[in-house]
Amino acid sequence: MLNKDLISASIPTLSLGDTVLRALHLMADYHVGHLPVIAEEKFLGLISEDNLLNIEEDGLLLDQLQSEFINLSVIDDMHFIEAVRIVNEYSLSVMPVIDNESSWVGAITAADLLKNVGRMYGMDEPGGIIVLEIEKRE
């Protein structure tokens, strides 16, 4: 399964003209700790809720916080396991998906990635597999 097959239409994006307060409200509404920042259909980076909570001025524009952006993403036609690896390694709640020209394609939530890993390993099927290993003498 490819990354583009798992894109969630429900994840909002931010622009450089959005404020810290708007970003925090969207993160709370959608229960995510990261949101992508997009400008002219190009992915600029992820902004973290932890970074935003440390900013005292709620009216500050994201344009002034570009140094805080996390520049992690996956290519749309790659296998989704790469997205799982990055989400796990960097503790992300949202994984941005771009194309080969760094144009915005969409985002995948960490929850959706976990569901698909479960499906891949048959966790959604009833039953189980037991492997017994015994010595040849027995």
GROMACS .gro file of C-alpha atoms in nm:
model
  138
    1MET     CA    1   0.000   0.000   0.000
    2LEU     CA    2   0.132   0.342  -0.095
    3ASN     CA    3   0.127   0.663   0.109
    4LYS     CA    4  -0.119   0.829  -0.130
    5ASP     CA    5  -0.371   0.553  -0.056
    6LEU     CA    6  -0.384   0.647   0.314
    7ILE     CA    7  -0.423   1.025   0.289
    8SER     CA    8  -0.681   1.164   0.528
    9ALA     CA    9  -0.906   1.439   0.394
   10SER     CA   10  -0.988   1.555   0.747
   11ILE     CA   11  -0.646   1.699   0.840
   12PRO     CA   12  -0.644   2.079   0.803
   13THR     CA   13  -0.343   2.276   0.683
   14LEU     CA   14  -0.202   2.605   0.800
   15SER     CA   15  -0.062   2.897   0.603
   16LEU     CA   16   0.207   3.147   0.690
   17GLY     CA   17  -0.064   3.407   0.759
   18ASP     CA   18  -0.227   3.198   1.034
   19THR     CA   19  -0.173   3.288   1.397
   20VAL     CA   20  -0.040   3.075   1.681
   21LEU     CA   21  -0.387   3.083   1.840
   22ARG     CA   22  -0.557   2.951   1.523
   23ALA     CA   23  -0.301   2.672   1.494
   24LEU     CA   24  -0.353   2.569   1.857
   25HIS     CA   25  -0.732   2.571   1.813
   26LEU     CA   26  -0.710   2.349   1.503
   27MET     CA   27  -0.476   2.108   1.682
   28ALA     CA   28  -0.718   2.082   1.973
   29ASP     CA   29  -1.020   2.040   1.744
   30TYR     CA   30  -0.857   1.762   1.541
   31HIS     CA   31  -0.670   1.598   1.832
   32VAL     CA   32  -0.326   1.620   1.671
   33GLY     CA   33   0.005   1.751   1.798
   34HIS     CA   34   0.137   1.865   1.458
   35LEU     CA   35  -0.007   2.041   1.155
   36PRO     CA   36   0.144   2.102   0.810
   37VAL     CA   37   0.216   2.454   0.688
   38ILE     CA   38   0.152   2.508   0.318
   39ALA     CA   39   0.228   2.804   0.087
   40GLU     CA   40   0.128   2.807  -0.281
   41GLU     CA   41   0.069   2.431  -0.278
   42LYS     CA   42   0.424   2.368  -0.147
   43PHE     CA   43   0.490   2.197   0.184
   44LEU     CA   44   0.698   2.420   0.413
   45GLY     CA   45   0.708   2.203   0.725
   46LEU     CA   46   0.520   2.082   1.031
   47ILE     CA   47   0.456   2.301   1.330
   48SER     CA   48   0.443   2.133   1.669
   49GLU     CA   49   0.193   2.203   1.945
   50ASP     CA   50   0.479   2.190   2.197
   51ASN     CA   51   0.660   2.470   2.015
   52LEU     CA   52   0.344   2.680   1.989
   53LEU     CA   53   0.263   2.645   2.359
   54ASN     CA   54   0.602   2.799   2.443
   55ILE     CA   55   0.516   3.119   2.252
   56GLU     CA   56   0.368   3.392   2.470
   57GLU     CA   57   0.206   3.600   2.196
   58ASP     CA   58  -0.103   3.422   2.054
   59GLY     CA   59  -0.134   3.669   1.767
   60LEU     CA   60   0.211   3.593   1.627
   61LEU     CA   61   0.202   3.478   1.264
   62LEU     CA   62   0.347   3.143   1.161
   63ASP     CA   63   0.555   3.332   0.906
   64GLN     CA   64   0.772   3.448   1.196
   65LEU     CA   65   0.818   3.091   1.321
   66GLN     CA   66   0.960   2.926   1.009
   67SER     CA   67   1.276   2.832   1.195
   68GLU     CA   68   1.057   2.613   1.421
   69PHE     CA   69   0.913   2.409   1.132
   70ILE     CA   70   0.992   2.037   1.123
   71ASN     CA   71   1.095   1.942   0.771
   72LEU     CA   72   0.983   1.578   0.752
   73SER     CA   73   0.764   1.426   0.482
   74VAL     CA   74   0.721   1.118   0.264
   75ILE     CA   75   0.676   1.084  -0.111
   76ASP     CA   76   0.326   0.988  -0.224
   77ASP     CA   77   0.427   0.680  -0.426
   78MET     CA   78   0.645   0.521  -0.155
   79HIS     CA   79   0.531   0.227   0.060
   80PHE     CA   80   0.356   0.340   0.378
   81ILE     CA   81   0.604   0.157   0.604
   82GLU     CA   82   0.849   0.446   0.552
   83ALA     CA   83   0.585   0.681   0.695
   84VAL     CA   84   0.541   0.446   0.991
   85ARG     CA   85   0.916   0.452   1.055
   86ILE     CA   86   0.934   0.833   1.050
   87VAL     CA   87   0.623   0.880   1.265
   88ASN     CA   88   0.765   0.639   1.520
   89GLU     CA   89   1.116   0.781   1.516
   90TYR     CA   90   1.009   1.146   1.554
   91SER     CA   91   0.686   1.093   1.757
   92LEU     CA   92   0.468   1.268   1.500
   93SER     CA   93   0.090   1.269   1.505
   94VAL     CA   94   0.061   1.365   1.137
   95MET     CA   95   0.280   1.258   0.843
   96PRO     CA   96   0.288   1.502   0.546
   97VAL     CA   97   0.278   1.350   0.197
   98ILE     CA   98   0.433   1.532  -0.098
   99ASP     CA   99   0.506   1.448  -0.460
  100ASN     CA  100   0.849   1.443  -0.627
  101GLU     CA  101   0.840   1.822  -0.678
  102SER     CA  102   0.766   1.890  -0.308
  103SER     CA  103   0.407   1.986  -0.390
  104TRP     CA  104   0.150   1.919  -0.120
  105VAL     CA  105  -0.051   1.599  -0.166
  106GLY     CA  106  -0.203   1.546   0.180
  107ALA     CA  107  -0.139   1.405   0.526
  108ILE     CA  108  -0.172   1.072   0.703
  109THR     CA  109  -0.254   1.050   1.073
  110ALA     CA  110  -0.048   0.828   1.301
  111ALA     CA  111  -0.370   0.646   1.395
  112ASP     CA  112  -0.436   0.555   1.029
  113LEU     CA  113  -0.081   0.426   0.993
  114LEU     CA  114  -0.125   0.207   1.301
  115LYS     CA  115  -0.454   0.067   1.167
  116ASN     CA  116  -0.288  -0.027   0.839
  117VAL     CA  117   0.008  -0.192   1.010
  118GLY     CA  118  -0.246  -0.401   1.202
  119ARG     CA  119  -0.424  -0.496   0.880
  120MET     CA  120  -0.094  -0.581   0.715
  121TYR     CA  121  -0.013  -0.829   0.991
  122GLY     CA  122  -0.365  -0.972   1.006
  123MET     CA  123  -0.452  -0.825   1.344
  124ASP     CA  124  -0.807  -0.750   1.232
  125GLU     CA  125  -0.879  -1.118   1.159
  126PRO     CA  126  -1.011  -1.350   1.429
  127GLY     CA  127  -0.791  -1.640   1.532
  128GLY     CA  128  -0.420  -1.670   1.557
  129ILE     CA  129  -0.115  -1.863   1.460
  130ILE     CA  130   0.082  -2.072   1.704
  131VAL     CA  131   0.431  -2.184   1.610
  132LEU     CA  132   0.566  -2.483   1.800
  133GLU     CA  133   0.931  -2.566   1.791
  134ILE     CA  134   1.043  -2.898   1.935
  135GLU     CA  135   1.362  -3.096   1.920
  136LYS     CA  136   1.378  -3.375   1.660
  137ARG     CA  137   1.416  -3.631   1.937
  138GLU     CA  138   1.083  -3.539   2.090
   0.00000   0.00000   0.00000
